[in-house]
CSV table of C-alpha atoms in Angstrom, one decimal:
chain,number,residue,atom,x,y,z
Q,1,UNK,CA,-32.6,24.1,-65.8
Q,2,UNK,CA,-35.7,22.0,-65.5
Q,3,UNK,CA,-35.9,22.1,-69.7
Q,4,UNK,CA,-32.1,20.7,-69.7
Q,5,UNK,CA,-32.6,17.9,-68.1
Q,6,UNK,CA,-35.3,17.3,-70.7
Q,7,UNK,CA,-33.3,18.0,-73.3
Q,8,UNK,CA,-30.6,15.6,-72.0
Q,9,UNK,CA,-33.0,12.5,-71.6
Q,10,UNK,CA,-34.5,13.8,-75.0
Q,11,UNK,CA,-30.6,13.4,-76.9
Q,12,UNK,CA,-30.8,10.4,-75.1
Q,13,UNK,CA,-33.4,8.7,-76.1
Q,14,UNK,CA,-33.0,10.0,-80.1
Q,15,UNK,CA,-30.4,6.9,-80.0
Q,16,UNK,CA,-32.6,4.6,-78.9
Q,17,UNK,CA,-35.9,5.5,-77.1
Q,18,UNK,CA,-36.2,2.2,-75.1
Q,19,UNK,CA,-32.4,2.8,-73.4
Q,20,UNK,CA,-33.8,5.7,-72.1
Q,21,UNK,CA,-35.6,3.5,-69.6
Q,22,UNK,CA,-32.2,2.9,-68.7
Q,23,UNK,CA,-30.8,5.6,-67.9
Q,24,UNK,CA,-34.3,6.8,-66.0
Q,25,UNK,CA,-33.8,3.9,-64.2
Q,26,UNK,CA,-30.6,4.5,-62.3
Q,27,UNK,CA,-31.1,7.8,-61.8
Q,28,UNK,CA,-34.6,7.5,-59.8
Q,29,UNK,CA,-32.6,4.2,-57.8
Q,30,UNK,CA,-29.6,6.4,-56.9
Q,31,UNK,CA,-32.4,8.8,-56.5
Q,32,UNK,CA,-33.9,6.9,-53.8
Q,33,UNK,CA,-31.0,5.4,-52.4
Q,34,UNK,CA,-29.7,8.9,-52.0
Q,35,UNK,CA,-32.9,10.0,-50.0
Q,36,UNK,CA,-33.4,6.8,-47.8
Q,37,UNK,CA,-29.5,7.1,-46.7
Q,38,UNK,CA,-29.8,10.8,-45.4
Q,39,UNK,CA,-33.0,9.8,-44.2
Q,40,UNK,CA,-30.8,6.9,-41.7
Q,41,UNK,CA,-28.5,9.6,-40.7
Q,42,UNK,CA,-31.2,12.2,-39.5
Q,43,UNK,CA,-33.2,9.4,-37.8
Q,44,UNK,CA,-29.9,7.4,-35.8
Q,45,UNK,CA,-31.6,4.4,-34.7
Q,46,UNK,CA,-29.4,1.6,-33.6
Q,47,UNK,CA,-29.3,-0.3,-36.8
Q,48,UNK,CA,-28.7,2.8,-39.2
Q,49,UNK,CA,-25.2,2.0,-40.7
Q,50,UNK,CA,-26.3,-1.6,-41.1
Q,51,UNK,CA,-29.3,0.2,-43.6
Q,52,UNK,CA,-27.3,2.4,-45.1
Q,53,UNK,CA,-25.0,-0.2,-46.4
Q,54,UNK,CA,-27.8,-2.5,-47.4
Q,55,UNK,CA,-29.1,0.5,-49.4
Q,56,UNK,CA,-25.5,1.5,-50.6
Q,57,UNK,CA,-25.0,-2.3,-52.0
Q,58,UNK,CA,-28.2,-2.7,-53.1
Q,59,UNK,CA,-27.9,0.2,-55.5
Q,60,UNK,CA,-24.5,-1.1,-56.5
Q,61,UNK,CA,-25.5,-4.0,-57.7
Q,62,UNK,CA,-28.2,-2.9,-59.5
Q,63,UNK,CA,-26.6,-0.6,-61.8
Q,64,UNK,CA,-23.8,-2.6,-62.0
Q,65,UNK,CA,-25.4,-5.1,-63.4
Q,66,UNK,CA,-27.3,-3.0,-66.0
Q,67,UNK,CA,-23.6,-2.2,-66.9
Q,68,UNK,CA,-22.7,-5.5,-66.6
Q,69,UNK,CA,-25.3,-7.1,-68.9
Q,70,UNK,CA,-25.0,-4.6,-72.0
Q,71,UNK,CA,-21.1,-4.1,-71.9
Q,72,UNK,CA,-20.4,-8.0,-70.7
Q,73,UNK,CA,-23.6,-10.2,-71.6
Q,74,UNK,CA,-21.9,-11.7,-74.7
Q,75,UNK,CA,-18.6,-12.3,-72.6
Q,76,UNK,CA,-19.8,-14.2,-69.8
Q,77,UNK,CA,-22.5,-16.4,-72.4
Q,78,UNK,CA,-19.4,-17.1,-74.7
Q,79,UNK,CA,-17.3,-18.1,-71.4
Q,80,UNK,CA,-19.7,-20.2,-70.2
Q,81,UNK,CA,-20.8,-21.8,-73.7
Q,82,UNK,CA,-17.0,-23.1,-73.5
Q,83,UNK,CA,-16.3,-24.2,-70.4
Q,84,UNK,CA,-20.1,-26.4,-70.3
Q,85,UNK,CA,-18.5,-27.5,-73.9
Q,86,UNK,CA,-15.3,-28.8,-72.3
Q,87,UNK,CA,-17.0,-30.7,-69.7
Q,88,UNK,CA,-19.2,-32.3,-72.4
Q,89,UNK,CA,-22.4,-30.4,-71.2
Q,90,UNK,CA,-24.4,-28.8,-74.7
Q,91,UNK,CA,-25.9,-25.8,-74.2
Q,92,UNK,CA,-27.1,-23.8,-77.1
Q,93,UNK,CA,-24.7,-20.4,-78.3
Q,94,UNK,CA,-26.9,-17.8,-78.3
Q,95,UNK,CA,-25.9,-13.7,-77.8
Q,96,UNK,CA,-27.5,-10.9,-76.7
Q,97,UNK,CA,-28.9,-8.9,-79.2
Q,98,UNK,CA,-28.0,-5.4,-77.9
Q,99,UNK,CA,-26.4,-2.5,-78.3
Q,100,UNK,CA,-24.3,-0.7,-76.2
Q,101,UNK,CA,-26.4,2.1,-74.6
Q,102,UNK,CA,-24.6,5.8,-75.1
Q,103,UNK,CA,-22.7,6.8,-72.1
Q,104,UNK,CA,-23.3,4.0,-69.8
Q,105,UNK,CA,-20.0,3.6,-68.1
Q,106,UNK,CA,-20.4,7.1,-67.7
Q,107,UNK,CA,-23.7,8.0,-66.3
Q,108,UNK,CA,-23.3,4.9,-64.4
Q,109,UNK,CA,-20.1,5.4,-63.0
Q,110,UNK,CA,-21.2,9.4,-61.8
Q,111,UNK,CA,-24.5,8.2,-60.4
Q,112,UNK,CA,-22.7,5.8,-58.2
Q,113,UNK,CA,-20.2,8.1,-57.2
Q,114,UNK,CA,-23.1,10.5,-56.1
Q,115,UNK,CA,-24.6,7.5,-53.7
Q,116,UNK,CA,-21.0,6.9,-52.3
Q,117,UNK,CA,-20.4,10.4,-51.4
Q,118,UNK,CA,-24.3,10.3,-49.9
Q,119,UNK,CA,-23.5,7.6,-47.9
Q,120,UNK,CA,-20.1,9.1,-46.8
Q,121,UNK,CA,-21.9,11.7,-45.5
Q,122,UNK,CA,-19.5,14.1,-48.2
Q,123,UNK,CA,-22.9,15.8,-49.8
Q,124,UNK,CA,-26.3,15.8,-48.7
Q,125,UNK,CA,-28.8,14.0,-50.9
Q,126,UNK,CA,-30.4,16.1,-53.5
Q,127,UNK,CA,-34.1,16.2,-52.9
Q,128,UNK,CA,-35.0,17.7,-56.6
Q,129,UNK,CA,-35.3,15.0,-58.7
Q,130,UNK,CA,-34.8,16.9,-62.3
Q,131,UNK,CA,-31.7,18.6,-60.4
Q,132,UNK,CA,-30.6,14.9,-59.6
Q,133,UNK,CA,-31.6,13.7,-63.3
Q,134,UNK,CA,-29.3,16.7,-64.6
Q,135,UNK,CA,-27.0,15.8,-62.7
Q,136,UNK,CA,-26.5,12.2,-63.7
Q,137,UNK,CA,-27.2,12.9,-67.7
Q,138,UNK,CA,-25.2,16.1,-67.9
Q,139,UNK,CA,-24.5,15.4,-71.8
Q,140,UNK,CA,-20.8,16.6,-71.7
Q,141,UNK,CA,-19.6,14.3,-69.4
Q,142,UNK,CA,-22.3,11.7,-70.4
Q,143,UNK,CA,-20.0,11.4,-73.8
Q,144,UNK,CA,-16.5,12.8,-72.9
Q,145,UNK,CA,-16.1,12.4,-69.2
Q,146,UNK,CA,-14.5,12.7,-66.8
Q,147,UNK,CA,-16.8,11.6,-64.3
Q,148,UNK,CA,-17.6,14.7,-61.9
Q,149,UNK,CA,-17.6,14.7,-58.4
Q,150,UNK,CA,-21.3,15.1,-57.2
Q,151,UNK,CA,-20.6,18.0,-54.9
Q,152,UNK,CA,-18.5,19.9,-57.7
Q,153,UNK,CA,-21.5,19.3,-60.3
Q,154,UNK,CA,-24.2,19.4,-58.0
Q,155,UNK,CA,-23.5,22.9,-56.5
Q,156,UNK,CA,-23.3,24.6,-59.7
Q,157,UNK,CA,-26.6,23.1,-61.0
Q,158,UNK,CA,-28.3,24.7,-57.5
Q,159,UNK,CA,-26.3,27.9,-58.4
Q,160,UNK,CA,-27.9,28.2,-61.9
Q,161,UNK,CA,-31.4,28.7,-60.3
Q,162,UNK,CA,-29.9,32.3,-58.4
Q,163,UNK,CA,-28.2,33.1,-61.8
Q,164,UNK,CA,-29.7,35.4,-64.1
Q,165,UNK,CA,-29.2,33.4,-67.4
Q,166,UNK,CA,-31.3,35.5,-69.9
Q,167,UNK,CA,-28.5,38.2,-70.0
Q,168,UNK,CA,-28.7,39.6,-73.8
Q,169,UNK,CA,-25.5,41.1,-73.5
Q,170,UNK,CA,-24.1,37.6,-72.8
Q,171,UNK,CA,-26.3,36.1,-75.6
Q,172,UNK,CA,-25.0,38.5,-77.9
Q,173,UNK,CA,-21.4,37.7,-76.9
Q,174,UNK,CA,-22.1,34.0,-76.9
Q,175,UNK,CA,-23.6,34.2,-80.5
Q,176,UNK,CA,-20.9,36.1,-81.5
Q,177,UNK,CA,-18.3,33.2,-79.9
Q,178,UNK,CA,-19.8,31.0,-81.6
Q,179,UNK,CA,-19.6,32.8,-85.4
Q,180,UNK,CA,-16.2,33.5,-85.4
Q,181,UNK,CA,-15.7,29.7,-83.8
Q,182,UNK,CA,-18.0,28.5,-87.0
Q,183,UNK,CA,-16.0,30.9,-89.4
């Protein structure tokens, strides 16, 4: 389990090794955010929905404005390059030179759902960090969607550690899937 989330980060950052920081970023926030909201829950001081929120919003707006910048950056210049324009202000039209990270609507959009459902009080906050970093760059719904709920996704990662996965009759019936799927 521990070497897929590796090897998620590590398809990730094949694209573009600096977007990686990206993606790292938003899971160890929601990471975080996740653990300091249970942590108001157990501890219900006076002031503990107030802190929750403030942590719920806070991580909001973080990682929506990662999102916003790389899917929106060039928008919002190019808007307000022409409305300075028509009131006669200059400003100098410059873009963004980026690229649209892989997946970030996606991992995004799933991370976020997991610190809503956190703060909701739906799941309780994953305290593994490479389970929660699975978890937000599972690759087949990093690329395809649709975004999972955390408690569907999250439960079967836990499950994988009971199962016994080195099963060489199901390798051997998985390899042979997967030849007659080539052929």
């Amino acid at each position: 389990m521990y070497l897929d989330a590796g090897g998620q980060l590590f398809f990730y950052m094949s694209w573009n090794p600096q977007y990686a920081i990206l993606i790292a970023l938003s899971t160890v926030l929601t990471y975080i955010s996740g653990i300091l909201m249970e942590r108001c829950n157990l501890l219900k001081c006076a002031n503990s929905d107030f802190r929750k929120k403030v942590i719920l919003i806070s991580c909001l707006i973080v990682n929506l404005a990662i999102l916003a910048i790389f899917k929106y950056g060039n928008f919002f210049l190019e808007s307000l390059h022409a409305v300075l324009q028509a009131f006669g202000i200059g400003m100098v039209n410059r873009r963004l030179d980026l690229l649209l990270p892989v997946g970030i609507s996606f991992y995004t959009f799933q991370a976020l759902e997991y610190s809503i459902d956190v703060y909701r009080g739906d799941i309780a906050a994953e305290k593994n960090l490479l389970r929660h970093a699975l978890f937000v760059s599972f690759f087949p719904q990093l690329v395809a969607s649709p975004i999972e709920r955390s408690g569907n996704l999250l439960r079967q990662i836990r499950e994988m550690e009971r199962m016994h996965l080195w099963n060489a009759k199901r390798i051997t019936s998985g390899a042979i899937l997967m030849v007659w799927g080539c052929f």
